[in-house]
PDB file of C-alpha atoms in Angstrom:
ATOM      1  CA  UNK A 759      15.124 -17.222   8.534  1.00 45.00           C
ATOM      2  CA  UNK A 760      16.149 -13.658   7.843  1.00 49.00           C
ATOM      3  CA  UNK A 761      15.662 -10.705  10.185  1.00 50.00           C
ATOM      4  CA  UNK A 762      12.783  -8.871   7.652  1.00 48.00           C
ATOM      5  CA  UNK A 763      10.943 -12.011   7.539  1.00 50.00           C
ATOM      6  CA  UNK A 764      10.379 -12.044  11.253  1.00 66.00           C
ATOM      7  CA  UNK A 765       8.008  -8.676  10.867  1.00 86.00           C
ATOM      8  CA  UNK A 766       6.513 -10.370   8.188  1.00 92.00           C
ATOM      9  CA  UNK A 767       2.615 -11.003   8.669  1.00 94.00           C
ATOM     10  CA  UNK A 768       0.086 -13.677   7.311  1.00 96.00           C
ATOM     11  CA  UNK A 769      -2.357 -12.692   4.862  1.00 98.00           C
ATOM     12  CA  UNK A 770      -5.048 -14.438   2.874  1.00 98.00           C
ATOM     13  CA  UNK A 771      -6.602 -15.153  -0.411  1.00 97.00           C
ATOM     14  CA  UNK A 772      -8.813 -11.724   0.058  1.00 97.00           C
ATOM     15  CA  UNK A 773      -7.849  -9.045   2.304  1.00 97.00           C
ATOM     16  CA  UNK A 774      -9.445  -5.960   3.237  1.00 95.00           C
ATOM     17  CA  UNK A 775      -7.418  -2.614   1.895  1.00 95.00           C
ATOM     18  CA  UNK A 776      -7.639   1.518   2.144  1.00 95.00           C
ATOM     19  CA  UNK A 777      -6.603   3.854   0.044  1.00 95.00           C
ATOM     20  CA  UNK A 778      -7.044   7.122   1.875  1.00 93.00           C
ATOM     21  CA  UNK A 779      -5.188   9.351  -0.781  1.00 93.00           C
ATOM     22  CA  UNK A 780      -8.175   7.820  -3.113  1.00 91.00           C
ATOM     23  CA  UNK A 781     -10.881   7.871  -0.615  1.00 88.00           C
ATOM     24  CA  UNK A 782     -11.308   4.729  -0.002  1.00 90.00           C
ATOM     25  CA  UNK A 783     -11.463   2.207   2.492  1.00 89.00           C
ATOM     26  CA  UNK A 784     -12.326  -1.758   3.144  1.00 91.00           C
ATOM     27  CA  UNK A 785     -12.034  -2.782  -0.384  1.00 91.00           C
ATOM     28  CA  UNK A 786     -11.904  -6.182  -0.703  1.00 92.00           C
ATOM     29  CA  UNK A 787      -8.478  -7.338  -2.712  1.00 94.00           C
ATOM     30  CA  UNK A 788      -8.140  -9.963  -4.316  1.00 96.00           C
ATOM     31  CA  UNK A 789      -3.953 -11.537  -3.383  1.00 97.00           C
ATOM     32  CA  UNK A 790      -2.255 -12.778  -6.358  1.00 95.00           C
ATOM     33  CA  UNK A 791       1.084 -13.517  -5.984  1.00 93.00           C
ATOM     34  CA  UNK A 792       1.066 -14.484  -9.574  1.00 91.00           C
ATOM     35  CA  UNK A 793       1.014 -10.487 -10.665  1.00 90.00           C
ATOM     36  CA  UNK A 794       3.732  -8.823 -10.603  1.00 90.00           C
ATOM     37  CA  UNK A 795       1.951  -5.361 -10.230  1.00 90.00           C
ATOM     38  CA  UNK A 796      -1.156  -4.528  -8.140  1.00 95.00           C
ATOM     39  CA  UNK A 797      -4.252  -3.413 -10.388  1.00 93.00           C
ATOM     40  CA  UNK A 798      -7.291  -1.013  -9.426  1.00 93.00           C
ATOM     41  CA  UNK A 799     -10.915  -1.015 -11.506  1.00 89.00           C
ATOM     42  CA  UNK A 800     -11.621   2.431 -12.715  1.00 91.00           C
ATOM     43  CA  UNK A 801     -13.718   4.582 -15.183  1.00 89.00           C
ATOM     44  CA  UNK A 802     -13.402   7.152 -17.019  1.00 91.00           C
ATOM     45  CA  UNK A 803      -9.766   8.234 -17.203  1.00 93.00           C
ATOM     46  CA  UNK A 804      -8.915  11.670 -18.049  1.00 94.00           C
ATOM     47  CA  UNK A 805      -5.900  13.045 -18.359  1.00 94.00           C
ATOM     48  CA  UNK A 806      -4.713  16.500 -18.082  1.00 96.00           C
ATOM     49  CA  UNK A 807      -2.085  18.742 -16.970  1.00 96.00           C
ATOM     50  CA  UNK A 808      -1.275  20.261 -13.577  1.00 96.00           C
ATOM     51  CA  UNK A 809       2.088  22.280 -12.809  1.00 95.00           C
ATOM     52  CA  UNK A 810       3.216  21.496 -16.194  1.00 96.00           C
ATOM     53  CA  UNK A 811       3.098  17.441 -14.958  1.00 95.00           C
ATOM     54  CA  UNK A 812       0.813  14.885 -16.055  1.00 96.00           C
ATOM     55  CA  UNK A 813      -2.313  13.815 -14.328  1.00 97.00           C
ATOM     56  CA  UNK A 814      -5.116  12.055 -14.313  1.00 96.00           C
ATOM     57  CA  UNK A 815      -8.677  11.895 -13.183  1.00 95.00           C
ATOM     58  CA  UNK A 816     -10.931   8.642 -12.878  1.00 95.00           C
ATOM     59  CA  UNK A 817     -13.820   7.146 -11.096  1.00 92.00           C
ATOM     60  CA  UNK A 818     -13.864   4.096  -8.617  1.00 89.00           C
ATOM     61  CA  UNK A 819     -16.316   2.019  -7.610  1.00 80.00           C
ATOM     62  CA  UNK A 820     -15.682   0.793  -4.755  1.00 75.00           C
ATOM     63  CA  UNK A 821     -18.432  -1.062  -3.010  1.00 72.00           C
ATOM     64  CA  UNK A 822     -18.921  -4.231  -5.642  1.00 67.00           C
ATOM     65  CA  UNK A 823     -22.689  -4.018  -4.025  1.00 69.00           C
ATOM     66  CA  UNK A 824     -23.797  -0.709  -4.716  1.00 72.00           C
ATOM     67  CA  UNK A 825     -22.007   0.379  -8.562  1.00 69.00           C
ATOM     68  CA  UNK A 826     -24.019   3.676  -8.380  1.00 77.00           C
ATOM     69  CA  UNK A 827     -21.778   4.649  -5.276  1.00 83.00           C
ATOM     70  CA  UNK A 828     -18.495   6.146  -6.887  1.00 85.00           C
ATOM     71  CA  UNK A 829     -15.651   8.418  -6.202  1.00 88.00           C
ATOM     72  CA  UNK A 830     -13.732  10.972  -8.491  1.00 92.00           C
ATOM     73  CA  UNK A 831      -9.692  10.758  -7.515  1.00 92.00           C
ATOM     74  CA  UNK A 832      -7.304  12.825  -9.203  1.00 93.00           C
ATOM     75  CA  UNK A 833      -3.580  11.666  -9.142  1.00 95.00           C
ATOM     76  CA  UNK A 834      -0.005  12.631 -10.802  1.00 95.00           C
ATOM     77  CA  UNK A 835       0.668   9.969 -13.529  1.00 96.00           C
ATOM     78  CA  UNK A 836       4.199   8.025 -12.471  1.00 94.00           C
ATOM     79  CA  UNK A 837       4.359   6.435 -15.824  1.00 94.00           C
ATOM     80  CA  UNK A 838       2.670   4.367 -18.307  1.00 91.00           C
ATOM     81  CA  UNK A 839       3.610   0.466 -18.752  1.00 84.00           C
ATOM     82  CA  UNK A 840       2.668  -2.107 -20.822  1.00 81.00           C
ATOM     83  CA  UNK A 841       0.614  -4.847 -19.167  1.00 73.00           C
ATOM     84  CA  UNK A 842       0.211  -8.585 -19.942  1.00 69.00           C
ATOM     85  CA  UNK A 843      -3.277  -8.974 -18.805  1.00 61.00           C
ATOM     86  CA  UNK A 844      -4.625 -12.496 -16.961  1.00 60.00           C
ATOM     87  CA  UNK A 845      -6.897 -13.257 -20.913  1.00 62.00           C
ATOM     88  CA  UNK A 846      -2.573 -12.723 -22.872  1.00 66.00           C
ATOM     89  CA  UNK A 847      -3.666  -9.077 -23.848  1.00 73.00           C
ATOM     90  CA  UNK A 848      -1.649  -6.215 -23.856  1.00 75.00           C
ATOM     91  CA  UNK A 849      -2.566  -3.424 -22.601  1.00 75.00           C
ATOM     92  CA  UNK A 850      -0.773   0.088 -21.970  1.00 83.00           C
ATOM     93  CA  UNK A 851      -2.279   1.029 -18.072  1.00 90.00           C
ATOM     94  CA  UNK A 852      -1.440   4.500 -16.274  1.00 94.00           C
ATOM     95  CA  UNK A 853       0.630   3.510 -13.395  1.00 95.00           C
ATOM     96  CA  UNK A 854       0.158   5.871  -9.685  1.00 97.00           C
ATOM     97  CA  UNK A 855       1.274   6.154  -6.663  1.00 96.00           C
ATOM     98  CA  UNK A 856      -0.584   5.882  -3.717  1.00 97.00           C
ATOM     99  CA  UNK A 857      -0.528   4.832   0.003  1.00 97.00           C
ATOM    100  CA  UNK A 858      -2.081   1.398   1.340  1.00 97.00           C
ATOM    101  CA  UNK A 859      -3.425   0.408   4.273  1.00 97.00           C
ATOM    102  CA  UNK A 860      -3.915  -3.133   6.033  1.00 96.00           C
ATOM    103  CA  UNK A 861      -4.237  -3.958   9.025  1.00 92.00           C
ATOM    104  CA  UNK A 862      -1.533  -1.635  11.183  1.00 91.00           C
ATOM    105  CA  UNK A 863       0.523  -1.454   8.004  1.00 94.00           C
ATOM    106  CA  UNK A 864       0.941   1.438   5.384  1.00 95.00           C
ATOM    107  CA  UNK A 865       2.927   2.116   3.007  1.00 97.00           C
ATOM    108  CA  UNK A 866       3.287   3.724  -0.920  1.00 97.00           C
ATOM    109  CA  UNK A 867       2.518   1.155  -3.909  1.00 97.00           C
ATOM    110  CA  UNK A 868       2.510   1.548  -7.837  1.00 95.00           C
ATOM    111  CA  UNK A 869      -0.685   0.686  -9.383  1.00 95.00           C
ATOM    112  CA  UNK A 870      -2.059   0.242 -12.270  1.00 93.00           C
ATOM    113  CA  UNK A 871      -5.741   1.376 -13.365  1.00 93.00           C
ATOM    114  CA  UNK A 872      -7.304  -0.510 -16.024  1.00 85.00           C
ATOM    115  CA  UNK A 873     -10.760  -2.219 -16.648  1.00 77.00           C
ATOM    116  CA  UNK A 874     -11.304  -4.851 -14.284  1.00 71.00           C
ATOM    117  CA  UNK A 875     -15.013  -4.966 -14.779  1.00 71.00           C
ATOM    118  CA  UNK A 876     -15.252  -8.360 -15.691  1.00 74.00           C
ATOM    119  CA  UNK A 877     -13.295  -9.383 -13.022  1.00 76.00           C
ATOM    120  CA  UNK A 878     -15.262 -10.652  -9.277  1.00 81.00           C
ATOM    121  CA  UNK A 879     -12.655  -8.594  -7.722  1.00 85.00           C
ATOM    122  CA  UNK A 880     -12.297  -4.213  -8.479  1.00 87.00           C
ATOM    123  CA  UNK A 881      -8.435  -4.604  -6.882  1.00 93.00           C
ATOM    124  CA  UNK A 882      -5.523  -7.079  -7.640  1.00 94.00           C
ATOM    125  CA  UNK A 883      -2.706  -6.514  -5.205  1.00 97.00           C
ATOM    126  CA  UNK A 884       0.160  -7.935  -6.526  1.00 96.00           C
ATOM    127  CA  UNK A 885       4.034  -9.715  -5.274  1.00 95.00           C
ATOM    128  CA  UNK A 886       5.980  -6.264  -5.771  1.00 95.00           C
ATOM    129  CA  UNK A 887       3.203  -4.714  -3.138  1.00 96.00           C
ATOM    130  CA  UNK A 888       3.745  -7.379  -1.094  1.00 96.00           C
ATOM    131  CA  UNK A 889       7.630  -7.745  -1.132  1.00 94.00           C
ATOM    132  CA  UNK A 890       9.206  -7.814   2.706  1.00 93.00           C
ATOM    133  CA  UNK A 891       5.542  -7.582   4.212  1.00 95.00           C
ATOM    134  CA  UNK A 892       3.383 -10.670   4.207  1.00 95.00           C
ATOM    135  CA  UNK A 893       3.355 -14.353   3.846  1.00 94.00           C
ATOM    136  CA  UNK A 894       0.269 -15.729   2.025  1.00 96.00           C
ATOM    137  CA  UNK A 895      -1.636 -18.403   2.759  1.00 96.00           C
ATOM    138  CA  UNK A 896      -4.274 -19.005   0.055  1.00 95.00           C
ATOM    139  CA  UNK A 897      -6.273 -21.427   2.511  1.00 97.00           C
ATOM    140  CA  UNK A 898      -7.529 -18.459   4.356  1.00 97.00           C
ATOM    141  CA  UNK A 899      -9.070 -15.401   3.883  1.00 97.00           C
ATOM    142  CA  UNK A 900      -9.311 -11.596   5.640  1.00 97.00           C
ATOM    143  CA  UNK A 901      -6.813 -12.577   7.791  1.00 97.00           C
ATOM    144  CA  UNK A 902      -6.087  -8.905   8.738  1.00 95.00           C
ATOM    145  CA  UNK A 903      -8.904  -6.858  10.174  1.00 91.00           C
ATOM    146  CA  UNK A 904     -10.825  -4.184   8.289  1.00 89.00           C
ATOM    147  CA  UNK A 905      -9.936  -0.286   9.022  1.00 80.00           C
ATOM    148  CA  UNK A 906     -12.438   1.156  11.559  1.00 70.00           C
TER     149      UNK A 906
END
């Protein structure tokens, strides 16, 4: 066993995650160490320019319960990327940085904003999120407490 995996913690299928950059908190993610990248639901991208960079503006949704609730984030654009989706499509997805938190962890992750609205779950967090922080054990789920 190697020294990183010792600080390593347990996770579940679904786990509870915030996005405070965003504005969000306790959205339920959906762990799928199948995906290389972690994906966010979101509406209505608009991109613009700020400080001669690129940007963009979007809506989330993030109580699955109550779809009128939403919230308008603005963030720089890292890059765009072409995306295999989970139905073989390809789709070109604005990629961003922001900061996660679970549990007592947080940390900066790349994701990906596309439609996920036919999807049960508005957030996919993917292996490269994951990498040198959890183990996952799809036999459970919210493992890790929600933010307070």
């Amino acid at each position: 066993m190697s020294k990183s995996s010792k600080t390593k913690q347990m996770i579940g299928a679904l786990e509870y995650g915030s996005m405070p950059e965003l504005g969000i908190s306790n959205l339920v993610m959906r762990v799928d160490t199948g995906a290389a990248t972690s994906s966010l639901h979101v509406d209505n991208i608009e991109e613009f320019e700020r400080d001669n960079e690129r940007w963009i503006r979007f809506d989330i949704h993030p109580d699955i319960h109550d779809v009128a609730r939403k919230v308008r984030c603005e963030s720089k654009v890292l890059s765009q990327k072409k995306i295999k989706s989970s139905t073989a499509d390809r789709q070109r997805r604005y990629v961003i940085n922001t900061r996660l938190q679970m549990g007592t962890r947080s940390w900066k992750i790349k994701l990906t904003l596309t439609d996920r609205s036919e999807m049960t779950y508005l957030m996919l967090l993917g292996r490269q999120a994951m990498v040198g922080k959890f183990y996952v054990d799809p036999e459970y789920e919210f493992i890790l407490p929600a933010q307070s």
